[in-house]
């Protein structure tokens, strides 16, 4: 029976099967990278034989469907599942063939026997072979990722073959004996099992594809940063931004034909821009249910190619949440081999992905904190504007009001401008209510035994003196203790410096007035954190501090290490010395040697 004569439910099955067999005939390259590869080859060949046996048993022979074939092929739902399985097999085998090419694996000449069975290990040396020279780099790449990828692909290949057996189980005899009535209950149970197998295999395949793509994109971790910042949010704060005219225009669904929209939220240091960004990310995703990708500068500030890492992070998040974006990444991955996507590839990928997500929101917090070497910050903004051109994507950026950022955001290389530029300049009035709530929370924690009237008066004094800066209150609160008398607290508050500059200046003066051993240690701590390539853990910092540059002494002496790096040690030997100049990032919610410690950006 020719393909043209098949019922509608079967159309496409035989051509897809033929395409799969054609690729299987070309892919025969996994042979001599060791015993593990030989084992993989056995599984690969076994899956191929099972696939051919399945086709023969259900009535697909010589590239055609027999008149007497398995009646389950005529069922529309089953035929749909079979087509899906064969399409996925074809895509998977394309990837397998790409892997053999990209890693330049050795190949064998195909033979009739080799098409069905792997060469036994004890016969491998006696068989004539077609040798392909492989470089040390190819073998290294194979060992570092190719073998694992091959094993994952073969596992999925076996899963898809299992799906085909579930959907149309071969009978015990030839295909012409398969035209028998099948009880409806048995038929329904078999179909349910087929759907379950298909779903399981699809989920496995998507998970494996996503894993490969994420490794290729090579983005930094980002979930921890968002969770850390959003955990600092106080109920009732940040909501003022929703009523801001620029934000309303940024989020409204009208006038989408005007192109992309940029919202630049900028303000002085310490005005809570990062917490505001974290809250907005949650607002976009949970309340407005918009596709969202975000990036915090703190997770990228110690890395080279900083601005490219922003794009990698955005694409990674979009690929995790959209199968369409994942497929786009997979296609680009096939076209551009390599262990890591290049700069040009990720920008090209962003341009291809964004039109598929017209309501997408891209957020970038702390643009001013990225190092602007050779005007790379301006180049990034120009490339970003070009990438979102002719889309309806929304881009949210927070920073201080730096002249170069303002100039690049408002400058347009096209006439008329193909995006809308919106702006929100943070003022004391904008954050006044939020600052009052934050001050109240700090005072309530410090002076829980005092009456409400006293706490309200004290929090109002702190809020007024903070002049809009949440960071100012955060830095000053260490001076306040619940055990202090009211008069003592009042004198401390009145003596508190105005603004962050005076705060840092006072703390630096305090370091200079320390006893010499403590002063030298504090300065050494700041040096290591300032000039280190990445943020250090407490354990790493402690080890670095005992390194001596004097050639007459030991470079590293373990006896200089403390007996225990506990809360008391961290508070007395690190925090107490460096005051407000350092930040601790505790992923475990406990003070520990593995906690990250970084230099605080003075003007953040």
mmCIF file with all atom_site columns, C-alpha atoms in Angstrom, residues 343-481:
data_model
loop_
_atom_site.group_PDB
_atom_site.id
_atom_site.type_symbol
_atom_site.label_atom_id
_atom_site.label_alt_id
_atom_site.label_comp_id
_atom_site.label_asym_id
_atom_site.label_entity_id
_atom_site.label_seq_id
_atom_site.pdbx_PDB_ins_code
_atom_site.Cartn_x
_atom_site.Cartn_y
_atom_site.Cartn_z
_atom_site.occupancy
_atom_site.B_iso_or_equiv
_atom_site.pdbx_formal_charge
_atom_site.auth_seq_id
_atom_site.auth_comp_id
_atom_site.auth_asym_id
_atom_site.auth_atom_id
_atom_site.pdbx_PDB_model_num
ATOM 1   C CA . UNK A 1 343 ? 29.526 36.934 22.196 1.00 0.00 ? 343 UNK A CA 1
ATOM 2   C CA . UNK A 1 344 ? 28.198 37.359 18.653 1.00 0.00 ? 344 UNK A CA 1
ATOM 3   C CA . UNK A 1 345 ? 26.024 34.258 18.958 1.00 0.00 ? 345 UNK A CA 1
ATOM 4   C CA . UNK A 1 346 ? 24.314 35.315 22.186 1.00 0.00 ? 346 UNK A CA 1
ATOM 5   C CA . UNK A 1 347 ? 23.459 38.769 20.830 1.00 0.00 ? 347 UNK A CA 1
ATOM 6   C CA . UNK A 1 348 ? 22.137 37.217 17.625 1.00 0.00 ? 348 UNK A CA 1
ATOM 7   C CA . UNK A 1 349 ? 20.130 34.747 19.704 1.00 0.00 ? 349 UNK A CA 1
ATOM 8   C CA . UNK A 1 350 ? 18.609 37.537 21.793 1.00 0.00 ? 350 UNK A CA 1
ATOM 9   C CA . UNK A 1 351 ? 17.450 39.286 18.615 1.00 0.00 ? 351 UNK A CA 1
ATOM 10  C CA . UNK A 1 352 ? 15.790 36.081 17.399 1.00 0.00 ? 352 UNK A CA 1
ATOM 11  C CA . UNK A 1 353 ? 14.173 35.227 20.732 1.00 0.00 ? 353 UNK A CA 1
ATOM 12  C CA . UNK A 1 354 ? 12.591 38.547 21.728 1.00 0.00 ? 354 UNK A CA 1
ATOM 13  C CA . UNK A 1 355 ? 10.069 38.803 18.848 1.00 0.00 ? 355 UNK A CA 1
ATOM 14  C CA . UNK A 1 356 ? 8.601  35.493 20.067 1.00 0.00 ? 356 UNK A CA 1
ATOM 15  C CA . UNK A 1 357 ? 7.884  37.069 23.475 1.00 0.00 ? 357 UNK A CA 1
ATOM 16  C CA . UNK A 1 358 ? 6.193  40.410 22.738 1.00 0.00 ? 358 UNK A CA 1
ATOM 17  C CA . UNK A 1 359 ? 5.164  40.995 26.361 1.00 0.00 ? 359 UNK A CA 1
ATOM 18  C CA . UNK A 1 360 ? 8.564  40.089 27.801 1.00 0.00 ? 360 UNK A CA 1
ATOM 19  C CA . UNK A 1 361 ? 10.191 42.283 30.472 1.00 0.00 ? 361 UNK A CA 1
ATOM 20  C CA . UNK A 1 362 ? 13.976 42.484 30.773 1.00 0.00 ? 362 UNK A CA 1
ATOM 21  C CA . UNK A 1 363 ? 15.276 43.998 34.013 1.00 0.00 ? 363 UNK A CA 1
ATOM 22  C CA . UNK A 1 364 ? 18.790 45.094 34.922 1.00 0.00 ? 364 UNK A CA 1
ATOM 23  C CA . UNK A 1 365 ? 19.569 46.382 38.397 1.00 0.00 ? 365 UNK A CA 1
ATOM 24  C CA . UNK A 1 366 ? 22.628 48.501 39.140 1.00 0.00 ? 366 UNK A CA 1
ATOM 25  C CA . UNK A 1 367 ? 23.900 49.268 35.639 1.00 0.00 ? 367 UNK A CA 1
ATOM 26  C CA . UNK A 1 368 ? 26.218 51.894 37.132 1.00 0.00 ? 368 UNK A CA 1
ATOM 27  C CA . UNK A 1 369 ? 28.011 49.200 39.176 1.00 0.00 ? 369 UNK A CA 1
ATOM 28  C CA . UNK A 1 370 ? 29.375 47.499 36.067 1.00 0.00 ? 370 UNK A CA 1
ATOM 29  C CA . UNK A 1 371 ? 32.901 48.604 35.253 1.00 0.00 ? 371 UNK A CA 1
ATOM 30  C CA . UNK A 1 372 ? 32.888 50.961 32.288 1.00 0.00 ? 372 UNK A CA 1
ATOM 31  C CA . UNK A 1 373 ? 36.165 50.047 30.580 1.00 0.00 ? 373 UNK A CA 1
ATOM 32  C CA . UNK A 1 374 ? 36.660 51.642 27.147 1.00 0.00 ? 374 UNK A CA 1
ATOM 33  C CA . UNK A 1 375 ? 33.008 52.777 27.116 1.00 0.00 ? 375 UNK A CA 1
ATOM 34  C CA . UNK A 1 376 ? 31.739 49.189 27.200 1.00 0.00 ? 376 UNK A CA 1
ATOM 35  C CA . UNK A 1 377 ? 28.670 50.324 29.132 1.00 0.00 ? 377 UNK A CA 1
ATOM 36  C CA . UNK A 1 378 ? 27.637 52.609 26.297 1.00 0.00 ? 378 UNK A CA 1
ATOM 37  C CA . UNK A 1 379 ? 28.305 49.916 23.697 1.00 0.00 ? 379 UNK A CA 1
ATOM 38  C CA . UNK A 1 380 ? 26.087 47.521 25.663 1.00 0.00 ? 380 UNK A CA 1
ATOM 39  C CA . UNK A 1 381 ? 23.183 49.992 25.723 1.00 0.00 ? 381 UNK A CA 1
ATOM 40  C CA . UNK A 1 382 ? 23.472 50.631 21.975 1.00 0.00 ? 382 UNK A CA 1
ATOM 41  C CA . UNK A 1 383 ? 23.446 46.897 21.240 1.00 0.00 ? 383 UNK A CA 1
ATOM 42  C CA . UNK A 1 384 ? 20.509 46.394 23.584 1.00 0.00 ? 384 UNK A CA 1
ATOM 43  C CA . UNK A 1 385 ? 18.476 49.099 21.861 1.00 0.00 ? 385 UNK A CA 1
ATOM 44  C CA . UNK A 1 386 ? 19.246 47.501 18.512 1.00 0.00 ? 386 UNK A CA 1
ATOM 45  C CA . UNK A 1 387 ? 18.232 44.050 19.822 1.00 0.00 ? 387 UNK A CA 1
ATOM 46  C CA . UNK A 1 388 ? 14.802 45.219 21.039 1.00 0.00 ? 388 UNK A CA 1
ATOM 47  C CA . UNK A 1 389 ? 14.097 47.396 17.992 1.00 0.00 ? 389 UNK A CA 1
ATOM 48  C CA . UNK A 1 390 ? 10.839 46.525 16.222 1.00 0.00 ? 390 UNK A CA 1
ATOM 49  C CA . UNK A 1 391 ? 9.623  44.498 19.232 1.00 0.00 ? 391 UNK A CA 1
ATOM 50  C CA . UNK A 1 392 ? 7.182  45.229 22.061 1.00 0.00 ? 392 UNK A CA 1
ATOM 51  C CA . UNK A 1 393 ? 9.675  44.216 24.726 1.00 0.00 ? 393 UNK A CA 1
ATOM 52  C CA . UNK A 1 394 ? 9.914  46.261 27.927 1.00 0.00 ? 394 UNK A CA 1
ATOM 53  C CA . UNK A 1 395 ? 13.312 46.995 29.458 1.00 0.00 ? 395 UNK A CA 1
ATOM 54  C CA . UNK A 1 396 ? 13.657 48.167 33.082 1.00 0.00 ? 396 UNK A CA 1
ATOM 55  C CA . UNK A 1 397 ? 17.028 49.588 34.191 1.00 0.00 ? 397 UNK A CA 1
ATOM 56  C CA . UNK A 1 398 ? 17.967 50.950 37.614 1.00 0.00 ? 398 UNK A CA 1
ATOM 57  C CA . UNK A 1 399 ? 21.111 52.912 38.415 1.00 0.00 ? 399 UNK A CA 1
ATOM 58  C CA . UNK A 1 400 ? 22.466 56.144 39.752 1.00 0.00 ? 400 UNK A CA 1
ATOM 59  C CA . UNK A 1 401 ? 22.133 59.121 37.447 1.00 0.00 ? 401 UNK A CA 1
ATOM 60  C CA . UNK A 1 402 ? 25.381 58.722 35.526 1.00 0.00 ? 402 UNK A CA 1
ATOM 61  C CA . UNK A 1 403 ? 25.824 61.124 32.562 1.00 0.00 ? 403 UNK A CA 1
ATOM 62  C CA . UNK A 1 404 ? 27.010 58.396 30.167 1.00 0.00 ? 404 UNK A CA 1
ATOM 63  C CA . UNK A 1 405 ? 23.994 56.186 30.934 1.00 0.00 ? 405 UNK A CA 1
ATOM 64  C CA . UNK A 1 406 ? 21.575 59.058 30.380 1.00 0.00 ? 406 UNK A CA 1
ATOM 65  C CA . UNK A 1 407 ? 23.270 60.073 27.133 1.00 0.00 ? 407 UNK A CA 1
ATOM 66  C CA . UNK A 1 408 ? 23.233 56.547 25.698 1.00 0.00 ? 408 UNK A CA 1
ATOM 67  C CA . UNK A 1 409 ? 19.659 55.794 26.714 1.00 0.00 ? 409 UNK A CA 1
ATOM 68  C CA . UNK A 1 410 ? 18.258 58.897 25.105 1.00 0.00 ? 410 UNK A CA 1
ATOM 69  C CA . UNK A 1 411 ? 20.505 58.887 22.041 1.00 0.00 ? 411 UNK A CA 1
ATOM 70  C CA . UNK A 1 412 ? 18.897 57.299 18.986 1.00 0.00 ? 412 UNK A CA 1
ATOM 71  C CA . UNK A 1 413 ? 20.674 56.068 15.879 1.00 0.00 ? 413 UNK A CA 1
ATOM 72  C CA . UNK A 1 414 ? 17.405 55.888 13.968 1.00 0.00 ? 414 UNK A CA 1
ATOM 73  C CA . UNK A 1 415 ? 14.930 58.564 12.963 1.00 0.00 ? 415 UNK A CA 1
ATOM 74  C CA . UNK A 1 416 ? 12.223 58.422 14.100 1.00 0.00 ? 416 UNK A CA 1
ATOM 75  C CA . UNK A 1 417 ? 13.218 56.759 17.379 1.00 0.00 ? 417 UNK A CA 1
ATOM 76  C CA . UNK A 1 418 ? 11.944 53.165 17.379 1.00 0.00 ? 418 UNK A CA 1
ATOM 77  C CA . UNK A 1 419 ? 11.483 52.880 21.148 1.00 0.00 ? 419 UNK A CA 1
ATOM 78  C CA . UNK A 1 420 ? 9.834  54.850 23.957 1.00 0.00 ? 420 UNK A CA 1
ATOM 79  C CA . UNK A 1 421 ? 12.084 56.220 26.688 1.00 0.00 ? 421 UNK A CA 1
ATOM 80  C CA . UNK A 1 422 ? 10.461 56.634 30.121 1.00 0.00 ? 422 UNK A CA 1
ATOM 81  C CA . UNK A 1 423 ? 12.062 57.877 33.306 1.00 0.00 ? 423 UNK A CA 1
ATOM 82  C CA . UNK A 1 424 ? 11.467 57.748 37.055 1.00 0.00 ? 424 UNK A CA 1
ATOM 83  C CA . UNK A 1 425 ? 13.749 59.970 39.108 1.00 0.00 ? 425 UNK A CA 1
ATOM 84  C CA . UNK A 1 426 ? 13.645 58.835 42.738 1.00 0.00 ? 426 UNK A CA 1
ATOM 85  C CA . UNK A 1 427 ? 13.052 61.614 45.245 1.00 0.00 ? 427 UNK A CA 1
ATOM 86  C CA . UNK A 1 428 ? 12.697 61.849 49.004 1.00 0.00 ? 428 UNK A CA 1
ATOM 87  C CA . UNK A 1 429 ? 8.964  62.236 48.567 1.00 0.00 ? 429 UNK A CA 1
ATOM 88  C CA . UNK A 1 430 ? 8.717  58.990 46.548 1.00 0.00 ? 430 UNK A CA 1
ATOM 89  C CA . UNK A 1 431 ? 10.368 56.867 49.238 1.00 0.00 ? 431 UNK A CA 1
ATOM 90  C CA . UNK A 1 432 ? 9.216  58.811 52.307 1.00 0.00 ? 432 UNK A CA 1
ATOM 91  C CA . UNK A 1 433 ? 6.503  56.340 53.303 1.00 0.00 ? 433 UNK A CA 1
ATOM 92  C CA . UNK A 1 434 ? 8.727  53.309 52.666 1.00 0.00 ? 434 UNK A CA 1
ATOM 93  C CA . UNK A 1 435 ? 11.615 54.822 54.624 1.00 0.00 ? 435 UNK A CA 1
ATOM 94  C CA . UNK A 1 436 ? 9.302  55.466 57.573 1.00 0.00 ? 436 UNK A CA 1
ATOM 95  C CA . UNK A 1 437 ? 8.189  51.810 57.569 1.00 0.00 ? 437 UNK A CA 1
ATOM 96  C CA . UNK A 1 438 ? 11.793 50.624 57.386 1.00 0.00 ? 438 UNK A CA 1
ATOM 97  C CA . UNK A 1 439 ? 12.864 52.885 60.229 1.00 0.00 ? 439 UNK A CA 1
ATOM 98  C CA . UNK A 1 440 ? 9.959  51.639 62.352 1.00 0.00 ? 440 UNK A CA 1
ATOM 99  C CA . UNK A 1 441 ? 10.959 48.018 61.694 1.00 0.00 ? 441 UNK A CA 1
ATOM 100 C CA . UNK A 1 442 ? 14.590 48.669 62.723 1.00 0.00 ? 442 UNK A CA 1
ATOM 101 C CA . UNK A 1 443 ? 13.603 50.502 65.924 1.00 0.00 ? 443 UNK A CA 1
ATOM 102 C CA . UNK A 1 444 ? 10.968 47.890 66.844 1.00 0.00 ? 444 UNK A CA 1
ATOM 103 C CA . UNK A 1 445 ? 13.599 45.158 66.620 1.00 0.00 ? 445 UNK A CA 1
ATOM 104 C CA . UNK A 1 446 ? 16.198 47.076 68.624 1.00 0.00 ? 446 UNK A CA 1
ATOM 105 C CA . UNK A 1 447 ? 13.862 48.479 71.293 1.00 0.00 ? 447 UNK A CA 1
ATOM 106 C CA . UNK A 1 448 ? 11.117 45.907 71.622 1.00 0.00 ? 448 UNK A CA 1
ATOM 107 C CA . UNK A 1 449 ? 10.747 46.587 75.371 1.00 0.00 ? 449 UNK A CA 1
ATOM 108 C CA . UNK A 1 450 ? 10.105 50.321 74.920 1.00 0.00 ? 450 UNK A CA 1
ATOM 109 C CA . UNK A 1 451 ? 6.610  51.793 74.551 1.00 0.00 ? 451 UNK A CA 1
ATOM 110 C CA . UNK A 1 452 ? 5.114  52.669 71.164 1.00 0.00 ? 452 UNK A CA 1
ATOM 111 C CA . UNK A 1 453 ? 5.366  56.427 71.681 1.00 0.00 ? 453 UNK A CA 1
ATOM 112 C CA . UNK A 1 454 ? 9.114  56.257 72.279 1.00 0.00 ? 454 UNK A CA 1
ATOM 113 C CA . UNK A 1 455 ? 9.665  53.930 69.303 1.00 0.00 ? 455 UNK A CA 1
ATOM 114 C CA . UNK A 1 456 ? 7.581  56.149 67.017 1.00 0.00 ? 456 UNK A CA 1
ATOM 115 C CA . UNK A 1 457 ? 9.539  59.278 67.990 1.00 0.00 ? 457 UNK A CA 1
ATOM 116 C CA . UNK A 1 458 ? 12.908 57.548 67.544 1.00 0.00 ? 458 UNK A CA 1
ATOM 117 C CA . UNK A 1 459 ? 12.009 56.034 64.170 1.00 0.00 ? 459 UNK A CA 1
ATOM 118 C CA . UNK A 1 460 ? 10.771 59.423 62.964 1.00 0.00 ? 460 UNK A CA 1
ATOM 119 C CA . UNK A 1 461 ? 14.112 61.018 63.926 1.00 0.00 ? 461 UNK A CA 1
ATOM 120 C CA . UNK A 1 462 ? 16.070 58.348 62.046 1.00 0.00 ? 462 UNK A CA 1
ATOM 121 C CA . UNK A 1 463 ? 13.860 58.605 58.974 1.00 0.00 ? 463 UNK A CA 1
ATOM 122 C CA . UNK A 1 464 ? 14.185 62.389 58.851 1.00 0.00 ? 464 UNK A CA 1
ATOM 123 C CA . UNK A 1 465 ? 17.951 62.285 59.273 1.00 0.00 ? 465 UNK A CA 1
ATOM 124 C CA . UNK A 1 466 ? 18.325 59.523 56.638 1.00 0.00 ? 466 UNK A CA 1
ATOM 125 C CA . UNK A 1 467 ? 17.268 61.969 53.917 1.00 0.00 ? 467 UNK A CA 1
ATOM 126 C CA . UNK A 1 468 ? 15.717 59.222 51.761 1.00 0.00 ? 468 UNK A CA 1
ATOM 127 C CA . UNK A 1 469 ? 18.569 56.716 52.198 1.00 0.00 ? 469 UNK A CA 1
ATOM 128 C CA . UNK A 1 470 ? 17.668 53.244 53.499 1.00 0.00 ? 470 UNK A CA 1
ATOM 129 C CA . UNK A 1 471 ? 21.365 52.390 53.496 1.00 0.00 ? 471 UNK A CA 1
ATOM 130 C CA . UNK A 1 472 ? 22.080 55.208 55.943 1.00 0.00 ? 472 UNK A CA 1
ATOM 131 C CA . UNK A 1 473 ? 19.743 53.675 58.535 1.00 0.00 ? 473 UNK A CA 1
ATOM 132 C CA . UNK A 1 474 ? 21.247 50.242 57.902 1.00 0.00 ? 474 UNK A CA 1
ATOM 133 C CA . UNK A 1 475 ? 24.745 51.554 58.565 1.00 0.00 ? 475 UNK A CA 1
ATOM 134 C CA . UNK A 1 476 ? 23.796 53.543 61.678 1.00 0.00 ? 476 UNK A CA 1
ATOM 135 C CA . UNK A 1 477 ? 21.709 50.916 63.440 1.00 0.00 ? 477 UNK A CA 1
ATOM 136 C CA . UNK A 1 478 ? 24.798 49.095 64.764 1.00 0.00 ? 478 UNK A CA 1
ATOM 137 C CA . UNK A 1 479 ? 25.297 51.996 67.218 1.00 0.00 ? 479 UNK A CA 1
ATOM 138 C CA . UNK A 1 480 ? 21.914 51.460 68.808 1.00 0.00 ? 480 UNK A CA 1
ATOM 139 C CA . UNK A 1 481 ? 21.234 48.831 71.486 1.00 0.00 ? 481 UNK A CA 1
#
